Coordinates of C-alpha atoms and ligand atoms in Angstrom, one line a residue:
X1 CA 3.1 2.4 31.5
X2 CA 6.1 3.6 29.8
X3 CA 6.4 7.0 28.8
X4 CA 8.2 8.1 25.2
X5 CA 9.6 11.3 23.2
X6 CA 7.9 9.4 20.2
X7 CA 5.6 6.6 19.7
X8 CA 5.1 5.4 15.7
X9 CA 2.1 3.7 14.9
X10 CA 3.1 1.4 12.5
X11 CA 6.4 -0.8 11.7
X12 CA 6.2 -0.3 7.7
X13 CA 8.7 1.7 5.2
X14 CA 7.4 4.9 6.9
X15 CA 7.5 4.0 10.2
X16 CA 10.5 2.0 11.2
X17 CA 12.4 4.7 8.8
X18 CA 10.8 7.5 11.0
X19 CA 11.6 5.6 14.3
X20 CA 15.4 5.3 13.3
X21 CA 15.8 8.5 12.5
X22 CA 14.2 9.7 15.7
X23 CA 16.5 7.6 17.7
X24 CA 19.6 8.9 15.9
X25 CA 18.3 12.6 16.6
X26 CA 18.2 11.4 20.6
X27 CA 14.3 10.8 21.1
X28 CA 13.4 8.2 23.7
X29 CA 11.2 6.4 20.6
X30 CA 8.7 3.3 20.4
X31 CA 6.8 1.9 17.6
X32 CA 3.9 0.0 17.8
X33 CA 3.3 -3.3 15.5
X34 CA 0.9 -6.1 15.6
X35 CA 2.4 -8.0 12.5
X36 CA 4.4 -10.6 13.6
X37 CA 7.2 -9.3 11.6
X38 CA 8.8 -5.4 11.4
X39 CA 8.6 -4.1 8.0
X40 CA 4.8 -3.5 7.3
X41 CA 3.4 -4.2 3.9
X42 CA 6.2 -3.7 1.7
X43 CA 8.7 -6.4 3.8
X44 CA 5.9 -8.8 4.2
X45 CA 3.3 -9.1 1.6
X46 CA 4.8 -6.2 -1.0
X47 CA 7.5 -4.7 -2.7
X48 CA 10.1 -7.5 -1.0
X49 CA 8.1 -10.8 -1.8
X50 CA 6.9 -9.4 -5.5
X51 CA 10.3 -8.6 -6.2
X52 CA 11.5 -12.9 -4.8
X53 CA 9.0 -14.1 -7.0
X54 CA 9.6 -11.6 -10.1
X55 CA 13.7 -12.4 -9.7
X56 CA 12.4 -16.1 -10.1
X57 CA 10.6 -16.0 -12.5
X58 CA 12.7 -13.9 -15.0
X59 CA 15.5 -16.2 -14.3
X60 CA 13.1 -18.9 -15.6
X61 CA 12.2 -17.0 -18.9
X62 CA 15.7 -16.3 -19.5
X63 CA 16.7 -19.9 -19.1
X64 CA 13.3 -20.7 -21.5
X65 CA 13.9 -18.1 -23.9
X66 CA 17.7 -17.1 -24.3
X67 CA 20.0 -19.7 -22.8
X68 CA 20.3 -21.7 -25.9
X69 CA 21.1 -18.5 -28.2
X70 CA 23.8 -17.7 -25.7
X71 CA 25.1 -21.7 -26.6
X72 CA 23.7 -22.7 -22.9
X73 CA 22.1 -25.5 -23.8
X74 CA 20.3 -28.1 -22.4
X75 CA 16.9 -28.4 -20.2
X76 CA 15.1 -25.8 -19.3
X77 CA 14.3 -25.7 -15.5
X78 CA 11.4 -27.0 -14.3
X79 CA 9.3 -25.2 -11.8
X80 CA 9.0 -26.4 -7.6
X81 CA 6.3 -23.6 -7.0
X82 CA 6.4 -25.0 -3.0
X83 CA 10.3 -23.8 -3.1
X84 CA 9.9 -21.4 -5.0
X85 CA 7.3 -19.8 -2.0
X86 CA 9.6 -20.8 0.6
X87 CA 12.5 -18.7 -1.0
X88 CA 10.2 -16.1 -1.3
X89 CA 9.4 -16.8 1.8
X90 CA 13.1 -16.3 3.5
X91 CA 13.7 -13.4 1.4
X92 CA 11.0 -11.6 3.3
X93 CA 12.4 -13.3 6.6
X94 CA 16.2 -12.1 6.2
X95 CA 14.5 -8.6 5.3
X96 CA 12.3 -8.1 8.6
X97 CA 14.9 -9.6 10.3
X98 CA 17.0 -6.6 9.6
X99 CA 15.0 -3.9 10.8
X100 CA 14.7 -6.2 14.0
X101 CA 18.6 -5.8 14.5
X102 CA 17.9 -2.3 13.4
X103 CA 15.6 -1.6 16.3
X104 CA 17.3 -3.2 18.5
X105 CA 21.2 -1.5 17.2
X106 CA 19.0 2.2 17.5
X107 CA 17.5 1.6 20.8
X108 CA 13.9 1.4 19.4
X109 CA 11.1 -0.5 21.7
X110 CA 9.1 -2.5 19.9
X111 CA 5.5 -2.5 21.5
X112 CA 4.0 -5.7 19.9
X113 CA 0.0 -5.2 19.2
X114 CA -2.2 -2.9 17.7
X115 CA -2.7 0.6 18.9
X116 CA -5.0 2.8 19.6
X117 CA -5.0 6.7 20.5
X118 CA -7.4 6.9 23.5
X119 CA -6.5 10.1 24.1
X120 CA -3.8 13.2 23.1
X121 CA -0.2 12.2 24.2
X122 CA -1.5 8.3 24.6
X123 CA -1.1 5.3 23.0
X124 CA -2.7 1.5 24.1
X125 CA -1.9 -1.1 23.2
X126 CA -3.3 -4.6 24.6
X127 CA -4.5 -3.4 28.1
X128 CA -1.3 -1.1 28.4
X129 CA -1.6 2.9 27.6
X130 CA 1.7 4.7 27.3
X131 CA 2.5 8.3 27.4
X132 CA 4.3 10.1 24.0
X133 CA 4.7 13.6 23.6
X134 CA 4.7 13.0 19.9
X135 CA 2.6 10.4 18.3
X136 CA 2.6 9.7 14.2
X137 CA 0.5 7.5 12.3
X138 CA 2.2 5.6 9.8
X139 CA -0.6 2.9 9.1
X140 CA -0.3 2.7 5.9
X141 CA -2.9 1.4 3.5
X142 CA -5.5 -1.8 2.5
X143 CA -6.4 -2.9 -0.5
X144 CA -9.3 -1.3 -1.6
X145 CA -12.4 -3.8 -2.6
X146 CA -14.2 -3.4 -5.5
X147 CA -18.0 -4.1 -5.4
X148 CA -19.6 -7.3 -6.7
X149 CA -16.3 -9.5 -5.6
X150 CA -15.5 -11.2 -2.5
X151 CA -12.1 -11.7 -1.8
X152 CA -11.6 -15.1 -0.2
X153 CA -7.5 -15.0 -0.8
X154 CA -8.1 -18.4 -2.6
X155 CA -10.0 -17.8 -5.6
X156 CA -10.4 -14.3 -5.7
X157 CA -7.1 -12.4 -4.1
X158 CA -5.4 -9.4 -3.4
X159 CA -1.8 -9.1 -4.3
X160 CA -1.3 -10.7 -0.3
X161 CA -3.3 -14.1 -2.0
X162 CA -1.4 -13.3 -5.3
X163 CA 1.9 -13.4 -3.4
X164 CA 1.1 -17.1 -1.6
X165 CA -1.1 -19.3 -3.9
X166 CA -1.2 -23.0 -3.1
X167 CA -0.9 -23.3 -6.5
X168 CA 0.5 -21.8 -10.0
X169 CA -3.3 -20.9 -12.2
X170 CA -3.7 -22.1 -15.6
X171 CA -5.8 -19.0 -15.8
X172 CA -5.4 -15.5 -14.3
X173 CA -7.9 -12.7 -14.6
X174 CA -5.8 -9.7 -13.3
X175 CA -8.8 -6.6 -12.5
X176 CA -6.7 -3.8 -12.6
X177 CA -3.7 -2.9 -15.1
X178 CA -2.2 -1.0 -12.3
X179 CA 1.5 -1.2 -10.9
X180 CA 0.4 -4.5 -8.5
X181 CA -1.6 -6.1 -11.6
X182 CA 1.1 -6.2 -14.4
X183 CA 4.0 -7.1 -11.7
X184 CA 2.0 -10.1 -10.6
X185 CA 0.5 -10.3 -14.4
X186 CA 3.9 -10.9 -15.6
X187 CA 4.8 -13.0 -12.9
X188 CA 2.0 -15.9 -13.0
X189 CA 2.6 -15.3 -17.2
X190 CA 6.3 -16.5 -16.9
X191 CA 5.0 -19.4 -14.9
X192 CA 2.5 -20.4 -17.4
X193 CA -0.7 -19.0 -16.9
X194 CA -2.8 -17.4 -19.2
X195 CA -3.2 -13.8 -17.7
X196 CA -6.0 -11.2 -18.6
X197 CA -5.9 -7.7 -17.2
X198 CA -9.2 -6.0 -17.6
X199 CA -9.0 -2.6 -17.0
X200 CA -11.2 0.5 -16.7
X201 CA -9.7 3.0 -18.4
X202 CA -8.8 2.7 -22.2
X203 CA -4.3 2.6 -21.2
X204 CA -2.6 0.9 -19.0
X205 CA -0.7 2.3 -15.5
X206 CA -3.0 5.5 -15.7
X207 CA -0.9 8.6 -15.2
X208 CA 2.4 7.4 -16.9
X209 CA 3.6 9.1 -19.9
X210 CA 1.1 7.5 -22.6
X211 CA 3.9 7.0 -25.2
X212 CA 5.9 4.9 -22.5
X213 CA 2.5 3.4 -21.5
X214 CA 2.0 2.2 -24.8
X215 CA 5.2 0.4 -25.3
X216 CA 4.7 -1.0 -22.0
X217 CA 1.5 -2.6 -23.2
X218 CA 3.1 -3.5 -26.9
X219 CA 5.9 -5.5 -24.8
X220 CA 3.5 -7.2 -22.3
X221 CA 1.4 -8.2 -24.8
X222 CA 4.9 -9.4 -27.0
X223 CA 4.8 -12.2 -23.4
X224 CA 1.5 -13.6 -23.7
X225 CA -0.5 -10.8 -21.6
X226 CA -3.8 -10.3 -22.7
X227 CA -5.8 -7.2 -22.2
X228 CA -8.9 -5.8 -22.2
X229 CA -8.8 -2.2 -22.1
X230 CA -11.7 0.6 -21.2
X231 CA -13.7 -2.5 -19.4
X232 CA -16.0 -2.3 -16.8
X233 CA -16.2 -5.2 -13.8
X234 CA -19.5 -5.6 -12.5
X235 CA -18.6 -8.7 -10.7
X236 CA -17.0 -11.8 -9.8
X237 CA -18.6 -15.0 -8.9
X238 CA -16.9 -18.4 -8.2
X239 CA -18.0 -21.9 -8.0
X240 CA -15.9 -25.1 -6.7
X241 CA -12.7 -22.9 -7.0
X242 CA -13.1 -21.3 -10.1
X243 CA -14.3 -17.8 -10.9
X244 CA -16.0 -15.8 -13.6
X245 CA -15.7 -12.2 -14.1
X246 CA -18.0 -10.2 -16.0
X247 CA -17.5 -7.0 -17.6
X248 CA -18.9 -4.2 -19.6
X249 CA -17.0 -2.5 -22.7
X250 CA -17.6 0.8 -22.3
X251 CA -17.9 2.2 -26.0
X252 CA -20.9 0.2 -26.1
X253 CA -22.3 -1.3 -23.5
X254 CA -21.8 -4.8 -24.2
X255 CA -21.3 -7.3 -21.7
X256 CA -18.6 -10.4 -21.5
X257 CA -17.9 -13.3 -19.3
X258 CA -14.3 -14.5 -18.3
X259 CA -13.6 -17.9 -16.6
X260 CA -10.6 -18.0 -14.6
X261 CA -9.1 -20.2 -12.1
X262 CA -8.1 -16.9 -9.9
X263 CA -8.8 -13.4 -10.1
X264 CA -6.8 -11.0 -8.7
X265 CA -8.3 -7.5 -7.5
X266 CA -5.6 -5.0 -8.3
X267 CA -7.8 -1.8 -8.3
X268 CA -5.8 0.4 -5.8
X269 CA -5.4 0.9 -2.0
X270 CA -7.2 3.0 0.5
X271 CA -5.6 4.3 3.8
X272 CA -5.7 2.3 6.5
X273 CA -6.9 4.2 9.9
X274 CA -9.5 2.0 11.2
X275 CA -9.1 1.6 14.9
X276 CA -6.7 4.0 15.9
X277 CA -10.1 6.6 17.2
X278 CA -9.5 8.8 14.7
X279 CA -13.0 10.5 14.6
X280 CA -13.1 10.5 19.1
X281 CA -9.9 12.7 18.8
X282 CA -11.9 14.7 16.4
X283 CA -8.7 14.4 13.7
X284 CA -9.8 15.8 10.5
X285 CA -9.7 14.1 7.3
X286 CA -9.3 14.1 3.6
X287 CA -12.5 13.6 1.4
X288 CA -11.0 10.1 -0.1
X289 CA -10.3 8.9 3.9
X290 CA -6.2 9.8 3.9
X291 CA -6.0 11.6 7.2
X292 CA -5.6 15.9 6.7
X293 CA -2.0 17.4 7.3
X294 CA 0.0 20.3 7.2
X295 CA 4.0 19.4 6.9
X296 CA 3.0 16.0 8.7
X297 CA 0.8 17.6 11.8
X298 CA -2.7 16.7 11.4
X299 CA -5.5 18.6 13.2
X300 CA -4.7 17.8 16.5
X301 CA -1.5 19.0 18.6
X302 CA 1.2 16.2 19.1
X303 CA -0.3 13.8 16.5
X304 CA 0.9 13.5 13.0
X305 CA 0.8 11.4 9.9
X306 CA 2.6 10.0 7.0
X307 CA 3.2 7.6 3.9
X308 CA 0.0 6.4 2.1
X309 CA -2.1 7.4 5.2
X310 CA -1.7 10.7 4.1
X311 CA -2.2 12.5 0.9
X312 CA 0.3 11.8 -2.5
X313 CA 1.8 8.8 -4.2
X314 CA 1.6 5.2 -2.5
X315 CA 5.0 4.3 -2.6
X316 CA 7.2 3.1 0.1
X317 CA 10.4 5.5 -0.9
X318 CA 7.6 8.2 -0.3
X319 CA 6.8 7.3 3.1
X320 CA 10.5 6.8 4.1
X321 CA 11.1 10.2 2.9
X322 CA 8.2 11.9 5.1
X323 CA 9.4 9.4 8.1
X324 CA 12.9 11.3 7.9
X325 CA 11.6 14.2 7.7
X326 CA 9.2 13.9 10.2
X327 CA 12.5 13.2 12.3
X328 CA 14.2 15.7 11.5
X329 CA 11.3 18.1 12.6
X330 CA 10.3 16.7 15.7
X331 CA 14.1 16.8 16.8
X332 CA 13.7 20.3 16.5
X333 CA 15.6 20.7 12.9
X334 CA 14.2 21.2 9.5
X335 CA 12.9 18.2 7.4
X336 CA 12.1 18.6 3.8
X337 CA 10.3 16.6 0.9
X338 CA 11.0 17.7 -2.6
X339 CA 7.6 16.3 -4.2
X340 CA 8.3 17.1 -7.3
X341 CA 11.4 14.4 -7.5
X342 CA 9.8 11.6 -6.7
X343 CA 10.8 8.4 -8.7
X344 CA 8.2 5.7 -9.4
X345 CA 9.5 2.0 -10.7
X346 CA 7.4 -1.0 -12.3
X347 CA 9.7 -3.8 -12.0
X348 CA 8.0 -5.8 -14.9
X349 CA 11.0 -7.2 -17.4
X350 CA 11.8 -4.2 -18.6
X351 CA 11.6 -1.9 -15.9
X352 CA 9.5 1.5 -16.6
X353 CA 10.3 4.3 -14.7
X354 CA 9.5 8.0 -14.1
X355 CA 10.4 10.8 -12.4
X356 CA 8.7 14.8 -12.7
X357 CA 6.2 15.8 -15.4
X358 CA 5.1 13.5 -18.0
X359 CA 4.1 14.7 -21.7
X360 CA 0.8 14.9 -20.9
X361 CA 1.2 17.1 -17.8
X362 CA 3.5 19.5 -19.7
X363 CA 1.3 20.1 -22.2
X364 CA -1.8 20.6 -20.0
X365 CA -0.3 23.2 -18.1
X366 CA 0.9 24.9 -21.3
X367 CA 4.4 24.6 -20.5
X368 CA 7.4 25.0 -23.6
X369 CA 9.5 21.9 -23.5
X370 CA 11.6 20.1 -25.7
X371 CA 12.1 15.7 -25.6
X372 CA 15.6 13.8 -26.5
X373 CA 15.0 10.3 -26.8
X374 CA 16.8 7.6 -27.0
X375 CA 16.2 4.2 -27.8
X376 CA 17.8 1.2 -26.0
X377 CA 18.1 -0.3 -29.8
X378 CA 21.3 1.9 -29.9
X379 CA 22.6 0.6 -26.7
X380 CA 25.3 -1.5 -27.0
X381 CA 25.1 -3.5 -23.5
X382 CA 21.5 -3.5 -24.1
X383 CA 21.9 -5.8 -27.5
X384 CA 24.2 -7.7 -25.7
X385 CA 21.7 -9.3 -22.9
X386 CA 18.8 -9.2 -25.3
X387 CA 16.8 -6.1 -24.0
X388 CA 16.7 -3.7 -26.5
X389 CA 13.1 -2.9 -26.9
X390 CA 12.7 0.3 -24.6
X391 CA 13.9 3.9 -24.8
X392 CA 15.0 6.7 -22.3
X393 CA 13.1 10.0 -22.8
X394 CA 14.5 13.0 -20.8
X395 CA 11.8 16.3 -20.7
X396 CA 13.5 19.7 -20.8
X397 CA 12.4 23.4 -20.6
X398 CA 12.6 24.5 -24.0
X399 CA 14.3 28.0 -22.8
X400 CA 16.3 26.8 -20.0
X401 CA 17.4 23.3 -20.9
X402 CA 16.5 22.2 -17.2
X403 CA 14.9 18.9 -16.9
X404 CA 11.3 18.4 -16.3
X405 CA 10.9 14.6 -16.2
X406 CA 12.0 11.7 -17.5
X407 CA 10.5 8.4 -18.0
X408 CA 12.3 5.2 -19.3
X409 CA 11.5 2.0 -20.5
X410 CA 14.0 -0.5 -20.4
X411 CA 16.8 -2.6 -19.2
X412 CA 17.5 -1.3 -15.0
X413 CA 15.0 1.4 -15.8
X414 CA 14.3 1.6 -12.1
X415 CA 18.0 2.3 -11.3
X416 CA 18.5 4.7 -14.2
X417 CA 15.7 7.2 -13.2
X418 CA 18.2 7.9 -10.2
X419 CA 20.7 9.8 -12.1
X420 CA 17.9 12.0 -13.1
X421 CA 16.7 12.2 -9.7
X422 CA 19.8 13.5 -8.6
X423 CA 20.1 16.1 -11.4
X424 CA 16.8 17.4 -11.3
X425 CA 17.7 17.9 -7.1
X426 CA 20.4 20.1 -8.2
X427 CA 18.2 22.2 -10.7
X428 CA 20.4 20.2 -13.8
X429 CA 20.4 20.8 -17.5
X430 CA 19.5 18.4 -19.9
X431 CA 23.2 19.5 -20.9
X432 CA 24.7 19.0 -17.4
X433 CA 23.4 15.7 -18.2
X434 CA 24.7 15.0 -21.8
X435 CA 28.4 16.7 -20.9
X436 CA 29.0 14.0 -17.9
X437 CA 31.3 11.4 -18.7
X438 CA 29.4 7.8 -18.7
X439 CA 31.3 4.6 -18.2
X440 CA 31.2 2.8 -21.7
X441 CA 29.4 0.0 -22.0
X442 CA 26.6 0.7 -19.8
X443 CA 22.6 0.9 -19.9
X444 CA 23.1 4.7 -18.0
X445 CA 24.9 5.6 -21.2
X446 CA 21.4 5.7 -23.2
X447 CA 20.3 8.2 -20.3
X448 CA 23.2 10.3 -21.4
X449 CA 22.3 10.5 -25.2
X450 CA 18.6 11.1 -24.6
X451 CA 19.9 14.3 -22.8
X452 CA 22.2 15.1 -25.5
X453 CA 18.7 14.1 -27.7
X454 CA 17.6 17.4 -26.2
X455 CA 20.7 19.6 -27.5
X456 CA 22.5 18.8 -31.1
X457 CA 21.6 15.1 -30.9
X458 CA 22.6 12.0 -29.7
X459 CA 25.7 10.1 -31.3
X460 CA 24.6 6.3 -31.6
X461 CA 21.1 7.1 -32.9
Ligands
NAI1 P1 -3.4 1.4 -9.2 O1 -4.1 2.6 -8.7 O2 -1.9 1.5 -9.6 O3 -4.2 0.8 -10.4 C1 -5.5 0.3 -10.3 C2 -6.1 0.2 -11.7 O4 -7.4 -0.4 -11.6 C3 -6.3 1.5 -12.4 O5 -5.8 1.4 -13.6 C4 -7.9 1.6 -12.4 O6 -8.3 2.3 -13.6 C5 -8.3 0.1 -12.5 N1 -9.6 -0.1 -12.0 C6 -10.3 0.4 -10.9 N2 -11.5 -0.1 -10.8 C7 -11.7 -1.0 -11.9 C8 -12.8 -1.8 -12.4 N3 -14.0 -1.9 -11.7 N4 -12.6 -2.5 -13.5 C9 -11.4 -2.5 -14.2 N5 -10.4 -1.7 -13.8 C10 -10.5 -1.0 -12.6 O7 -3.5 0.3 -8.0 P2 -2.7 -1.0 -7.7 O8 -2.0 -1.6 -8.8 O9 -3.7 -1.9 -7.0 O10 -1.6 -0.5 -6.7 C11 -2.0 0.1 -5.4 C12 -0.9 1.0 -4.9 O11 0.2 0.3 -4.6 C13 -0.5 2.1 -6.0 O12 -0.5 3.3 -5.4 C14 0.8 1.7 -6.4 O13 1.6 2.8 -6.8 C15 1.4 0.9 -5.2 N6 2.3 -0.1 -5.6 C16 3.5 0.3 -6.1 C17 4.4 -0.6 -6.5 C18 5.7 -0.1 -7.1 O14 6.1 1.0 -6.8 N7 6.5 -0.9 -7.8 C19 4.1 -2.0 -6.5 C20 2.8 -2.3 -6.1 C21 2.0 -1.4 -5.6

């Protein structure tokens, strides 16, 4: 038995992040992991290995599509989908490697297992229990299953089957036009399959700005995605290694049949808490199974929780965040999440991102605001590497100027949204914004005229 100032349940985004910062504060810290790797979903099976293969196969549609209009010419390249997984594959291994060196650099121990709280202050793992005077759950989350399909990670996947298939699909029926659907959508697309996103609701990415969500589904469709929008799955059946998914439109009723060589269940995640003896210890939880806290400490003294265990957006940036300041208060200091500025990324070709309200929202809760837009068609770099189609749109209070949100659609989209980020932080104008020199020629210079967009106007539109 070992005994610790800290013990993290859970090596992921939220947890090893935690576990650093705890060991740079001066706590005697431990996490606990049963992956065979550090890094939890997003290193192994998520954000790392989505982004490999979406890298890949970009590269391939430029070669396909603009090479020979830039006076490249020659043959396209053809695709080694067993090299093109074991890249993938060492991407994720030079990642989890780091936070290895990390833990080892910070003085972290890594218990190897699963864990379990048996009681207040304990952790076991294997047929060890070790003592913690703080204990956080950072378990993160599981893909939820949807009813009437099995997943067998062959036929019918989750994005962890998506991520490893043995081989490229002629046909793809993506259930879900979610963030994990139209990255892996576009992906298997670029590679040649013919993808189909059925989804429930009658827009894609529910919750994004619907004018950006539009575009986004104009441009996907522009590269050969198919959807099928305000559908209903009832279920998915498969025979000798193909599958058929049937669905109901739900304006009227009427059911359909689609045959696929692999389906791929993208319909959101749930938390994952099984095991741990939640209920014993008699921790309280949220309605929708995320466990129930108050700045990180959940019902019960000594034991807290964050990332997509707990209640808010499932991102990994979010959970690193909450792991900081987790830190930060268990060191005895004050640790701080600014929920309102969170950014989130789809990192489809273009990027989309957000940060703050979106229209919608705004208008809901009655609030004056004003939009500058900007679209990427006057962006000069933009032109120049073929990725015009996109805007930026920056949200302002109409009064004040100061910026609500912003959402872009575009060329680095996912890097852009940080200059906004960091404005809205510091309580920025749209003005603040639109009176900051930007490096000319650059993709952050559209961000810059939809801000002036919200004053006298922008200058190349
Ligand atoms: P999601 O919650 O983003 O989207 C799921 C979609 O499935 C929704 O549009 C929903 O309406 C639809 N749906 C649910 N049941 C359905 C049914 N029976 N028939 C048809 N459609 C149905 O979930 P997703 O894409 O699985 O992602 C899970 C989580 O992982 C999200 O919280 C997401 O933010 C996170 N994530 C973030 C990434 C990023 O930041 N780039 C990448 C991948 C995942």
């Amino acid at each position: 038995m070992a005994s610790f100032d800290v013990i993290i349940i859970g090596g992921g985004p939220g947890g090893y992040v935690c576990a650093i910062r705890c060991a740079q504060l001066g706590l005697k810290t431990a996490v606990v992991e049963g992956r065979e790797a550090l890094g939890g979903t997003c290193l192994n099976v998520g954000c790392i290995p989505s982004k490999a293969l979406l890298h890949a196969t970009h590269a391939l549609h430029e070669a396909e599509h603009n090479f020979a209009k830039m006076g490249l010419k020659g043959k396209s390249p053809s695709v080694d989908w067993p090299q093109m997984l074991a890249y993938k594959d060492e991407v994720i291994e030079g990642n989890t490697k780091g936070i290895e060196f990390l833990f080892k650099k910070n003085k972290i121990t890594w218990l190897k297992g699963w864990g379990s709280i048996p009681a207040p202050g304990q952790v076991k793992v294997g047929d060890e229990v070790h003592e913690a005077k703080n204990i956080v759950i950072a378990t993160g989350s599981e893909p939820s299953s949807l009813p009437g399909a099995e997943i067998d990670e062959k036929t019918v996947v989750t994005s962890t089957g998506a991520l490893a298939l043995s081989k490229i699909p002629k046909s793809l029926v993506v259930i879900g036009a979610g963030v994990i659907g139209l990255e892996m959508g576009s992906v298997y697309a670029r590679l040649g399959a013919e993808v189909t996103v059925v989804e429930y609701l009658d827009a894609i990415t529910p919750g994004m700005d619907a004018e950006v969500a539009k575009t986004f589904q104009r441009i996907l469709s522009k590269q050969g995605l198919k959807f099928v929008l305000g559908a209903a799955v009832q279920g998915v059946t498969t025979k000798g290694g193909k599958a058929k998914v049937t669905y109901k439109l739900r304006k009227n009723d009427s059911e359909a049949v689609l045959d696929a060589d692999c389906v791929l269940v993208a319909t959101g995640r749930k938390p994952f808490t099984e095991g741990l003896g939640l209920e014993a210890l008699g921790v309280e939880m949220e309605k929708r199974g995320q466990v129930k806290t108050h700045h990180f400490a959940t019902t019960v003294k000594g034991l807290y929780a964050i990332g997509d265990a707990i209640v808010g957006p499932m991102l990994a940036h979010k959970a690193e965040d909450e792991g900081m300041a987790l830190a930060e208060i268990l060191a005895g200091k004050s640790g701080h999440v600014n929920y309102d500025v969170i950014p989130g990324v789809v990192y489809t070709t273009p990027e989309v991102a957000s940060v703050g309200k979106t229209e919608e929202q705004l208008k809901e809760a009655g609030r004056a605001y004003k939009v500058g837009k900007f679209s990427f068609m006057g962006n000069g770099r933009a032109k120049a590497v073929f990725q015009s189609e996109g805007f930026v749109k920056i949200l302002a209070d109409k009064d004040t100027d100061r910026i609500l949100g912003a959402h872009i659609i575009g060329p680095m989209a996912g890097d852009l949204i940080h200059e906004v980020c960091v404005a809205m932080e510091f309580g920025a104008a749209a003005q603040d914004l639109a009176l900051t020199c930007h490096a000319h020629p650059t993709y952050s210079e559209a961000v810059r005229e939809a801000a002036l967009a919200c004053g006298d106007g922008a200058i190349h539109a």
